[in-house]
Amino acid sequence: MTQIKKSLPYIIAVVGAFIAAGIFIAAIQYNPFEAYKTLITTSFRTPNGFIQTLMKWVPLTLTALAFTVPLSSGKYNIGAEGQFLAGAIGATTVGILLADLPPALLIPLVIIAGIITGALWGLISAWLLYQFNINEILSTVLLNFISFQLVDYVATGPWRDPSAGAPTTIAIGQNGYLPMLIKNPPLSIGVILMILVAIGIYFYTNKTTSGYELVATGANPRAAKVHGIDTRKMFLLSMVIGAAAAGLAGAMEVSGVQHRLIEGIHSNFATLGLIIGLISRGKNQAVPFVAFFIAVLEVGASAMQRTMMIPSQVVLIVEALIVIFILLSDLIKRRQK
Amino acid sequence: MTGIETFLVEFLKLTFLSMVPFVLAGQGTMLGGRTGVFNVAQEGIMLTGASVGFLVGYTSGSVFVGSIAAMLVGGLFGLILAYFTTTLKMDQFVVGLALFFVGTGLSTLLPKLVLGITLTPPLIPTLKNIPVPLLSEIPVLGPILFNQNILVYISVLLSILLWYLLFKTNLGLRLRSVGENPKAADSLGISVNRYRYLTTIIGGMLIGLAGAYLPMVYTGTFTELMTKGRGWIVIALTFFGGWSPLIILLGSIFFAGIEVLSYRMQVGGSVIPFQFLNMLPYIGTIIIMIFTFGKSRVPAFLGQNYDRERRTL
């Protein structure tokens, strides 16, 4: 009963956002009921739609964790995009350079390379914060713009695939492809890896001492410091863990989906990751569920644009409204206390 | 004139041309920050300003009407930010980020709704240069400083005006006190909320106009994500400028200089791959932050909401 009472404000917030966006859709001369039907059901009507949803679920969960883990310590990582791309670059580099290794070696190496380069990219911001007290929002965002240029440089350099239209590298060695769970439509074991990471992060933040210190830092940095927690180290640690998750997402997008580095490979994953993190209100354990919901909406959005000609950006408005309404529901709860 | 001289004149002229979005958005950010409202939605507001400024400018046939529309939309964003943070006391970063998303989404959605999906985007006339009589005749300095578009002049005058307002008038003193110590200001009968609303709305208007400058001067049309991080760089700029109008003006010239340099070097054909030249503004900003963050003076209540019912600050 208390569980229902607790989740009621969120349900109202989500429903409210859909109603508000529905009015907007009607105002721009489309049928909101048809639109929502396509939006919600596309993922579940065909196996293909469901697999597509799962494929989006993987990077969305990981980029959202890249935001929520640092947020647990009170820091805002807006750089999942750059960390994702750094991970993709690292994975591609290893996958091309060591293409001849057997799968048992190459697959873990590609993935680990992505995790490490992603973490290092995040470490730059974390270190700037640690050493010079530079606002992490700014440094992570600026590094995103630098990473776009870096991807362009790698994808148009010696590894460029001249037969592709957009800047793209040649494929990584076949031995570096993530094994498939389902052949057709294709789904790699990335989804299992992602679930393990999400569980691991939940375990770390909720069941370990170091994780507890991290959350304590976010809850009240002053009190944490008084009790002997090195809060600045906690900021650093949480930023690097988050960045590693984003790097892993980048590596799996290369190794499990595209098999090469493509300009724009990051899609809108990182922006959605931020939205997912905000809807989860920073709770790591809520992220996979919210991410699945957003993946359903995203797959529905492209179907909606295809069949009904409604611009897919409409969904971004729905998502932003959910964020705002959930923030408002928090406020109402705070007032009631 | 020798080759180097023409290059320098050209370089400086472009730098003053490119400083405008930095000045306008920088002063807008500074204004809100001076009363304690830390706006982080610049990138989104500028994009919406660019989109609306272009669309209204195109449909009305007047860039002036377009700029006014961009300012109104920017002001609306400021009003929403002020309402959520000052009245509802919600976290300023979270609200700012949410508005950044809304602004980014809106900026690409609006052209699709108004113009439909087109292959060749329409163009609006770009702002013309207005030579200042006599002054534009001065050799070297004339073409650099006094043969520019109207917003270049306005942004310089605005910076001087804001400096005077903030540091030489009673109003400015009261305004600054709200950002430094709202409780003390409140006890002196200064309405903290009114000042926060006022500065955040005017700040939003300036940021919206900064966005509209991009299609009005650079491209003649709106392209997706055309701000290219300028909104974020502006936040670094206000820290660099110590939340002070005149130093923000100087900083804008500097940041614009880096931007122009990275373009000029690409046109000039350099050995450095162009992607690394494109990184210059962002790397430059990070390096500047290393040297100025923590050293520059920040309003004491920047980013914090004021609740008069709370016992401690």
XYZ file of C-alpha atoms in Angstrom:
650
model
C 0.000 0.000 0.000
C 2.746 2.439 0.927
C 4.503 1.422 -2.276
C 1.483 2.484 -4.295
C 1.146 5.681 -2.336
C 4.829 6.420 -2.906
C 4.735 5.848 -6.638
C 1.421 7.643 -7.181
C 2.956 11.116 -7.747
C 5.210 9.672 -10.476
C 2.337 7.980 -12.237
C 0.361 11.220 -12.118
C 3.406 13.107 -13.418
C 3.858 10.747 -16.375
C 0.150 10.734 -17.232
C 0.055 14.520 -16.875
C 3.007 14.882 -19.252
C 1.277 12.709 -21.833
C -1.927 14.732 -21.563
C -0.057 18.042 -21.885
C 1.922 16.781 -24.873
C -1.297 15.353 -26.342
C -2.829 18.827 -26.307
C 0.292 20.087 -28.078
C 0.069 17.324 -30.703
C -3.598 18.128 -31.268
C -2.720 21.816 -31.541
C -0.303 21.112 -34.394
C -3.085 19.255 -36.257
C -2.314 15.593 -35.568
C -4.349 12.930 -33.816
C -2.827 12.424 -30.359
C -4.524 9.047 -29.778
C -3.153 7.595 -32.993
C 0.247 9.085 -32.179
C 0.349 7.585 -28.692
C -0.841 4.216 -29.959
C 2.108 4.088 -32.373
C 4.440 5.445 -29.706
C 3.645 2.788 -27.102
C 2.853 -0.314 -29.154
C 5.552 -0.325 -31.854
C 8.032 -2.027 -29.515
C 5.692 -4.895 -28.711
C 3.946 -5.580 -31.991
C 6.788 -7.288 -33.847
C 9.915 -9.196 -32.763
C 11.898 -6.677 -34.783
C 10.453 -3.760 -32.823
C 11.217 -5.473 -29.525
C 14.830 -6.268 -30.491
C 15.293 -2.654 -31.615
C 14.051 -1.524 -28.225
C 16.519 -3.803 -26.447
C 19.342 -2.491 -28.641
C 18.552 1.063 -27.614
C 18.067 0.029 -23.998
C 21.767 -0.924 -23.657
C 23.416 2.454 -24.425
C 20.573 4.395 -22.801
C 20.966 2.600 -19.466
C 24.742 2.985 -19.495
C 24.805 6.670 -20.469
C 22.138 7.342 -17.837
C 24.304 5.601 -15.222
C 27.179 7.799 -16.405
C 25.049 10.692 -15.181
C 23.491 9.199 -12.032
C 26.604 7.645 -10.454
C 28.440 10.999 -10.270
C 25.152 12.556 -9.170
C 25.134 10.169 -6.198
C 28.126 12.128 -4.933
C 26.544 15.438 -5.966
C 28.373 16.045 -9.256
C 26.839 16.659 -12.662
C 28.459 14.674 -15.481
C 27.085 16.134 -18.720
C 29.916 14.509 -20.680
C 28.543 11.007 -21.357
C 28.565 11.895 -25.050
C 32.320 12.508 -25.114
C 33.049 9.539 -22.864
C 30.897 7.319 -25.092
C 32.817 8.510 -28.160
C 36.186 8.134 -26.456
C 35.187 4.556 -25.616
C 34.113 3.955 -29.214
C 37.420 5.347 -30.504
C 39.409 3.176 -28.067
C 37.465 0.044 -28.978
C 37.809 0.709 -32.719
C 41.542 1.341 -32.415
C 42.169 -1.948 -30.623
C 39.735 -3.804 -32.898
C 41.574 -2.634 -36.026
C 45.160 -2.819 -34.759
C 44.858 -6.282 -33.189
C 42.359 -7.679 -35.729
C 44.177 -11.021 -35.966
C 43.843 -12.053 -32.314
C 41.457 -14.933 -31.516
C 37.961 -13.939 -30.281
C 38.666 -15.102 -26.715
C 41.328 -12.373 -26.501
C 40.107 -9.714 -28.885
C 36.539 -9.340 -27.585
C 37.588 -8.639 -23.972
C 40.397 -6.375 -25.196
C 38.057 -4.292 -27.360
C 35.585 -3.898 -24.498
C 38.245 -3.117 -21.909
C 39.884 -0.600 -24.249
C 36.537 1.191 -24.510
C 36.029 1.203 -20.754
C 39.532 2.568 -20.145
C 39.454 5.313 -22.783
C 35.987 6.349 -21.617
C 37.184 6.464 -18.010
C 40.291 8.445 -18.990
C 38.170 10.978 -20.881
C 36.084 11.403 -17.729
C 39.231 11.543 -15.632
C 40.243 14.780 -17.381
C 37.155 16.542 -16.009
C 37.433 14.759 -12.675
C 41.057 15.840 -12.359
C 40.272 19.448 -13.351
C 37.672 19.413 -10.598
C 40.014 17.772 -8.085
C 43.040 19.903 -8.845
C 41.646 23.291 -9.876
C 38.071 23.153 -8.624
C 36.784 23.664 -12.168
C 33.016 23.266 -12.532
C 32.430 19.773 -13.931
C 29.357 20.744 -15.967
C 31.500 23.056 -18.084
C 34.525 20.832 -18.507
C 32.483 17.763 -19.429
C 30.437 19.686 -22.002
C 33.511 21.274 -23.580
C 35.159 17.847 -23.830
C 32.084 16.624 -25.738
C 32.783 19.156 -28.479
C 36.430 18.125 -28.565
C 35.441 14.457 -28.898
C 33.278 15.184 -31.970
C 36.335 16.568 -33.726
C 38.421 13.603 -32.614
C 35.895 11.154 -34.085
C 35.931 13.103 -37.346
C 39.726 12.967 -37.358
C 39.845 9.181 -36.819
C 36.998 8.435 -39.235
C 38.524 10.502 -42.058
C 42.122 9.414 -41.400
C 44.070 6.412 -42.701
C 41.351 4.015 -41.508
C 38.651 5.712 -43.543
C 36.333 3.412 -45.455
C 36.167 5.161 -48.847
C 33.054 3.254 -49.917
C 30.954 4.734 -47.082
C 29.257 8.090 -47.568
C 29.581 9.649 -44.103
C 32.983 9.596 -42.374
C 33.361 5.963 -41.275
C 36.298 3.703 -40.463
C 36.860 0.245 -41.860
C 35.360 -2.600 -39.792
C 37.183 -3.949 -36.748
C 38.462 -7.536 -36.943
C 35.598 -10.045 -37.087
C 37.043 -11.757 -34.034
C 36.208 -8.615 -32.072
C 32.470 -8.757 -32.767
C 30.369 -9.372 -29.655
C 28.725 -12.854 -29.838
C 25.075 -12.836 -30.874
C 22.208 -13.884 -28.654
C 19.768 -13.898 -31.552
C 20.900 -13.995 -35.169
C 17.949 -12.414 -36.934
C 17.069 -9.730 -36.085
C 20.546 -9.336 -34.578
C 20.959 -8.913 -30.840
C 24.371 -9.218 -29.175
C 25.186 -10.318 -25.631
C 25.712 -6.613 -24.856
C 22.298 -6.534 -23.248
C 23.394 -9.161 -20.677
C 26.631 -7.292 -20.025
C 24.658 -4.093 -19.453
C 22.312 -5.769 -16.972
C 25.324 -7.140 -15.052
C 26.888 -3.663 -14.918
C 23.635 -2.108 -13.702
C 23.338 -4.741 -10.954
C 27.013 -4.257 -10.075
C 26.575 -0.509 -9.725
C 23.477 -0.987 -7.592
C 25.428 -3.376 -5.394
C 28.367 -0.987 -5.141
C 26.396 2.125 -4.209
C 23.931 0.398 -1.887
C 25.850 -2.464 -0.272
C 29.533 -1.499 0.040
C 31.379 0.870 2.354
C 32.960 2.852 -0.439
C 29.576 3.147 -2.151
C 28.025 4.309 1.089
C 30.687 6.995 1.452
C 29.923 8.103 -2.075
C 26.211 8.475 -1.391
C 26.910 10.153 1.950
C 29.071 12.708 0.127
C 26.186 13.505 -2.182
C 23.651 13.723 0.628
C 25.657 16.163 2.716
C 29.262 16.892 1.730
C 29.953 18.871 4.884
C 28.783 16.122 7.234
C 30.657 13.510 5.172
C 33.861 15.532 5.464
C 33.455 15.919 9.215
C 33.156 12.152 9.490
C 36.454 11.643 7.751
C 35.372 10.943 4.184
C 37.696 12.399 1.565
C 34.868 14.037 -0.383
C 37.050 15.337 -3.209
C 38.304 11.812 -3.831
C 34.698 10.628 -3.873
C 33.864 13.223 -6.554
C 36.800 11.956 -8.604
C 35.884 8.296 -8.136
C 32.209 8.738 -9.014
C 33.036 10.733 -12.156
C 35.454 8.051 -13.352
C 33.012 5.181 -12.678
C 30.301 7.031 -14.576
C 32.647 7.759 -17.476
C 33.691 4.098 -17.603
C 30.021 3.102 -18.008
C 29.682 5.539 -20.919
C 32.923 4.218 -22.429
C 31.567 0.679 -22.184
C 28.424 1.797 -24.007
C 30.596 3.239 -26.789
C 32.664 0.051 -27.034
C 29.558 -2.139 -27.219
C 28.000 0.056 -29.884
C 31.146 -0.560 -31.950
C 31.683 -4.217 -31.112
C 28.060 -5.340 -30.859
C 26.119 -3.179 -33.328
C 28.036 -1.128 -35.909
C 31.389 -3.011 -35.968
C 33.078 0.266 -36.963
C 33.378 3.889 -35.905
C 30.831 6.090 -37.661
C 30.466 9.828 -37.280
C 27.302 10.340 -35.256
C 27.504 6.864 -33.694
C 26.551 8.459 -30.368
C 23.074 9.262 -31.747
C 21.089 11.066 -29.018
C 21.938 8.492 -26.347
C 23.690 10.894 -23.985
C 20.962 13.530 -24.037
C 18.386 10.839 -23.375
C 20.681 9.440 -20.677
C 20.467 12.793 -18.875
C 16.685 12.791 -19.210
C 16.528 9.208 -17.903
C 18.781 10.149 -14.998
C 16.571 13.105 -14.119
C 13.375 11.049 -14.373
C 15.013 8.422 -12.120
C 15.748 11.325 -9.768
C 19.358 10.141 -9.640
C 18.473 6.709 -8.239
C 20.825 4.184 -9.868
C 18.460 1.250 -9.314
C 15.605 3.020 -11.132
C 17.714 3.770 -14.215
C 17.327 0.451 -16.139
C 13.534 0.561 -15.824
C 13.196 4.185 -16.867
C 15.684 3.585 -19.686
C 13.519 0.756 -21.004
C 10.473 3.004 -20.989
C 12.370 5.726 -22.881
C 13.694 3.122 -25.357
C 10.077 2.137 -26.072
C 9.177 5.798 -26.689
C 12.180 6.329 -28.953
C 11.444 3.299 -31.127
C 7.828 4.438 -31.257
C 8.922 7.978 -32.181
C 10.721 6.924 -35.338
C 7.721 4.786 -36.345
C 5.475 7.780 -35.693
C 7.584 10.004 -37.938
C 7.615 7.309 -40.665
C 3.925 6.479 -40.721
C 2.232 9.665 -39.505
C 4.789 12.326 -40.504
C 4.852 13.712 -36.956
C 8.358 15.100 -36.279
C 10.106 12.751 -33.836
C 11.177 15.777 -31.756
C 7.645 15.771 -30.347
C 8.807 12.891 -28.143
C 11.575 15.079 -26.739
C 8.826 17.445 -25.581
C 6.979 14.544 -23.905
C 10.208 13.529 -22.153
C 11.064 17.055 -21.050
C 7.534 17.451 -19.706
C 7.870 14.221 -17.708
C 11.072 15.593 -16.160
C 9.410 18.871 -15.242
C 6.261 17.215 -13.869
C 8.285 14.781 -11.760
C 10.263 17.693 -10.349
C 6.954 19.363 -9.549
C 5.611 16.226 -7.854
C 8.707 16.204 -5.651
C 7.881 19.723 -4.700
C 4.319 18.868 -3.740
C 5.603 16.029 -1.577
C 8.064 18.372 0.090
C 5.282 20.844 0.873
C 3.121 18.120 2.405
C 5.757 17.184 4.960
C 48.883 48.294 -46.807
C 51.085 45.263 -46.655
C 49.760 41.707 -46.581
C 50.197 41.320 -42.850
C 48.372 44.580 -42.214
C 45.349 43.656 -44.306
C 45.290 40.284 -42.590
C 45.318 41.917 -39.154
C 42.613 44.433 -40.052
C 40.483 41.620 -41.422
C 41.178 39.473 -38.349
C 40.268 42.199 -35.860
C 37.190 43.223 -37.807
C 35.933 39.621 -37.734
C 36.815 39.338 -34.055
C 34.648 42.342 -33.168
C 31.907 40.929 -35.378
C 32.096 37.531 -33.629
C 32.241 38.896 -30.098
C 28.547 39.909 -30.134
C 26.954 36.560 -29.143
C 29.509 36.229 -26.345
C 28.893 39.773 -25.076
C 25.096 39.565 -25.168
C 24.810 36.068 -23.649
C 27.658 36.813 -21.218
C 25.994 39.967 -19.889
C 22.690 38.084 -19.712
C 24.276 35.330 -17.643
C 26.070 37.886 -15.472
C 22.839 39.786 -14.740
C 21.015 36.719 -13.404
C 24.117 35.557 -11.551
C 24.522 38.926 -9.828
C 21.259 38.278 -7.987
C 22.089 34.603 -7.409
C 20.279 32.862 -10.279
C 22.825 30.741 -12.129
C 21.456 30.041 -15.595
C 22.929 26.964 -17.315
C 20.393 26.796 -20.153
C 22.247 29.271 -22.442
C 22.877 26.729 -25.185
C 19.176 25.850 -25.349
C 17.959 29.448 -25.098
C 20.393 30.610 -27.774
C 19.281 27.803 -30.100
C 15.641 28.706 -29.626
C 16.501 32.387 -30.090
C 18.279 31.529 -33.336
C 15.373 29.395 -34.528
C 12.628 31.868 -33.601
C 14.635 34.883 -34.758
C 15.156 33.258 -38.127
C 11.562 32.016 -38.544
C 9.896 35.261 -37.500
C 12.459 37.261 -39.469
C 11.650 35.169 -42.521
C 7.855 35.213 -42.244
C 7.653 38.898 -41.329
C 10.380 39.925 -43.742
C 12.096 41.996 -41.066
C 15.182 41.054 -39.082
C 14.188 43.640 -36.503
C 10.881 41.898 -35.784
C 12.805 38.596 -35.714
C 15.201 39.933 -33.068
C 12.324 41.179 -30.945
C 10.663 37.751 -31.154
C 13.935 36.029 -30.165
C 14.219 38.366 -27.171
C 10.651 37.660 -26.107
C 11.184 33.908 -26.274
C 14.462 34.247 -24.368
C 12.664 36.357 -21.775
C 10.019 33.645 -21.464
C 12.740 31.087 -20.731
C 14.128 33.473 -18.116
C 10.689 33.852 -16.574
C 10.251 30.070 -16.349
C 13.707 29.692 -14.806
C 12.950 32.439 -12.292
C 9.566 30.956 -11.415
C 10.884 27.436 -10.832
C 13.920 28.525 -8.837
C 12.816 31.680 -7.035
C 9.173 30.947 -6.350
C 9.192 27.138 -6.253
C 12.793 26.933 -4.936
C 13.814 24.061 -7.157
C 17.424 23.167 -7.860
C 18.846 25.718 -10.310
C 21.063 23.234 -12.182
C 18.269 20.718 -12.678
C 15.798 23.325 -13.932
C 18.510 24.851 -16.138
C 19.333 21.486 -17.685
C 15.646 20.738 -18.292
C 15.285 24.111 -20.044
C 18.396 23.340 -22.090
C 16.671 20.187 -23.396
C 13.417 21.996 -24.080
C 15.252 24.762 -25.936
C 17.306 22.346 -28.020
C 14.258 20.266 -28.955
C 12.112 23.315 -29.683
C 14.751 24.870 -31.936
C 14.714 21.927 -34.368
C 10.985 21.271 -34.025
C 9.817 24.816 -34.858
C 11.342 25.065 -38.361
C 9.834 21.680 -39.234
C 6.405 22.863 -38.133
C 6.581 26.292 -39.764
C 8.417 25.491 -42.978
C 7.777 21.772 -43.323
C 10.650 19.518 -44.313
C 12.522 21.366 -47.067
C 15.687 20.529 -48.939
C 16.753 24.129 -49.523
C 16.216 26.226 -46.413
C 15.064 29.794 -47.078
C 17.402 32.690 -46.368
C 16.881 35.942 -44.522
C 18.867 39.070 -45.391
C 21.849 39.426 -43.074
C 22.445 42.570 -41.011
C 24.075 45.363 -42.962
C 27.124 47.265 -41.802
C 26.441 50.788 -40.649
C 29.544 52.962 -41.010
C 29.746 55.639 -38.335
C 30.156 59.034 -40.077
C 33.698 60.457 -39.841
C 34.967 57.797 -37.424
C 34.839 55.081 -40.085
C 37.198 57.216 -42.192
C 40.054 56.775 -39.703
C 42.692 54.555 -41.286
C 43.018 51.035 -39.809
C 40.800 51.655 -36.753
C 37.882 52.913 -38.840
C 37.147 49.711 -40.741
C 37.813 47.579 -37.644
C 35.664 49.414 -35.121
C 33.318 51.786 -36.910
C 32.110 49.870 -39.940
C 30.169 47.090 -38.269
C 26.555 46.007 -37.887
C 24.327 47.714 -35.343
C 24.531 44.936 -32.743
C 28.303 45.330 -32.463
C 27.809 48.927 -31.342
C 24.874 47.999 -29.133
C 26.792 45.247 -27.356
C 29.637 47.642 -26.479
C 27.260 50.358 -25.289
C 25.249 47.793 -23.318
C 28.368 46.593 -21.516
C 29.309 50.138 -20.486
C 25.744 50.873 -19.443
C 25.548 47.731 -17.310
C 28.856 48.560 -15.657
C 27.574 52.011 -14.779
C 24.277 50.633 -13.574
C 25.810 47.940 -11.379
C 28.636 49.896 -9.798
C 27.618 53.552 -9.900
C 23.938 53.568 -9.047
C 21.845 52.782 -6.029
C 19.822 50.290 -8.010
C 23.003 48.397 -8.897
C 24.125 48.293 -5.295
C 20.786 46.836 -4.216
C 20.868 44.375 -7.072
C 24.333 43.130 -6.159
C 23.431 42.856 -2.487
C 20.747 40.313 -3.385
C 23.392 38.011 -4.835
C 25.884 38.577 -2.049
C 23.633 38.310 0.972
C 19.913 37.980 0.293
C 19.054 37.827 3.980
C 20.689 41.174 4.663
C 19.104 42.613 1.536
C 15.727 41.288 2.593
C 16.041 42.800 6.037
C 16.686 46.176 4.416
C 13.407 45.902 2.567
C 14.842 44.940 -0.801
C 12.566 42.465 -2.546
C 14.877 39.552 -3.293
C 12.352 37.823 -5.523
C 11.551 40.891 -7.602
C 15.235 41.504 -8.372
C 15.800 37.858 -9.203
C 12.843 37.783 -11.595
C 13.867 41.039 -13.238
C 17.507 40.114 -13.874
C 16.720 36.559 -14.980
C 14.098 37.706 -17.498
C 16.281 40.485 -18.944
C 19.196 38.048 -18.944
C 17.095 35.526 -20.889
C 16.186 38.213 -23.431
C 19.844 39.048 -24.037
C 20.706 35.351 -24.418
C 17.843 34.898 -26.899
C 19.106 37.870 -28.941
C 22.622 36.397 -28.843
C 21.198 33.283 -30.485
C 19.320 35.248 -33.142
C 22.599 36.943 -34.109
C 23.883 33.686 -35.586
C 21.367 33.342 -38.467
C 21.117 37.126 -38.807
C 24.822 37.682 -39.365
C 26.644 34.402 -40.068
C 24.453 32.065 -42.087
C 21.182 33.737 -43.059
C 19.384 30.558 -42.043
C 18.891 28.233 -39.079
C 20.875 25.021 -38.964
C 20.554 22.358 -36.285
C 22.774 22.881 -33.206
C 24.300 25.973 -34.852
C 25.450 27.473 -31.539
C 28.226 24.860 -31.419
C 28.799 25.135 -27.687
C 28.923 28.943 -27.547
C 26.284 28.853 -24.821
C 28.523 26.731 -22.622
C 31.611 28.779 -23.408
C 29.657 31.830 -22.240
C 29.384 30.325 -18.742
C 33.162 29.997 -18.624
C 33.398 33.551 -19.942
C 31.342 34.987 -17.082
C 33.587 33.269 -14.551
C 36.586 34.550 -16.498
C 35.058 38.025 -16.400
C 34.522 37.857 -12.651
C 30.797 38.605 -13.199
C 31.806 42.145 -14.152
C 30.427 43.739 -17.371
C 33.592 45.381 -18.679
C 35.833 42.367 -18.143
C 33.178 40.195 -19.788
C 33.393 42.547 -22.788
C 37.169 42.110 -22.915
C 36.811 38.362 -22.433
C 34.320 38.216 -25.309
C 36.859 39.830 -27.626
C 39.362 37.225 -26.510
C 37.028 34.241 -26.978
C 35.869 35.600 -30.333
C 39.523 35.978 -31.302
C 40.160 32.278 -30.670
C 37.085 31.404 -32.741
C 38.172 33.573 -35.667
C 41.730 32.273 -35.425
C 40.590 28.660 -35.711
C 38.659 29.518 -38.894
C 41.349 31.717 -40.412
C 44.007 29.049 -39.952
C 41.847 26.537 -41.806
C 41.309 28.898 -44.712
C 45.002 29.762 -44.720
C 45.886 26.099 -45.160
C 47.810 24.846 -42.154
C 49.745 21.654 -41.455
C 47.602 20.996 -38.391
C 44.548 18.839 -39.288
C 41.464 21.046 -39.345
C 39.745 18.953 -36.676
C 42.354 20.061 -34.164
C 41.902 23.689 -35.193
C 38.173 23.248 -34.591
C 38.997 22.123 -31.049
C 40.790 25.402 -30.293
C 37.851 27.324 -28.772
C 37.034 24.470 -26.408
C 40.613 23.662 -25.406
C 41.282 27.386 -25.019
C 38.281 27.706 -22.735
C 39.442 24.830 -20.534
C 42.944 26.314 -20.249
C 41.503 29.713 -19.382
C 39.347 28.111 -16.702
C 42.434 26.562 -15.131
C 43.922 30.003 -14.676
C 40.820 31.922 -13.661
C 38.572 29.511 -11.767
C 38.776 29.902 -8.050
C 40.625 33.188 -8.482
C 37.811 35.281 -9.851
C 35.226 36.796 -7.544
C 31.853 35.067 -7.657
C 28.598 36.384 -6.135
C 28.388 34.637 -2.780
C 24.877 33.298 -3.379
C 25.388 32.209 -6.954
C 23.277 29.127 -7.695
C 21.546 29.139 -4.323
C 17.902 29.777 -3.700
C 16.817 32.067 -0.910
C 14.103 31.000 1.481
C 13.248 33.714 3.976
C 11.588 31.164 6.284
C 14.776 29.177 6.710
C 16.739 29.964 9.830
C 20.260 29.547 8.523
C 21.678 30.662 5.221
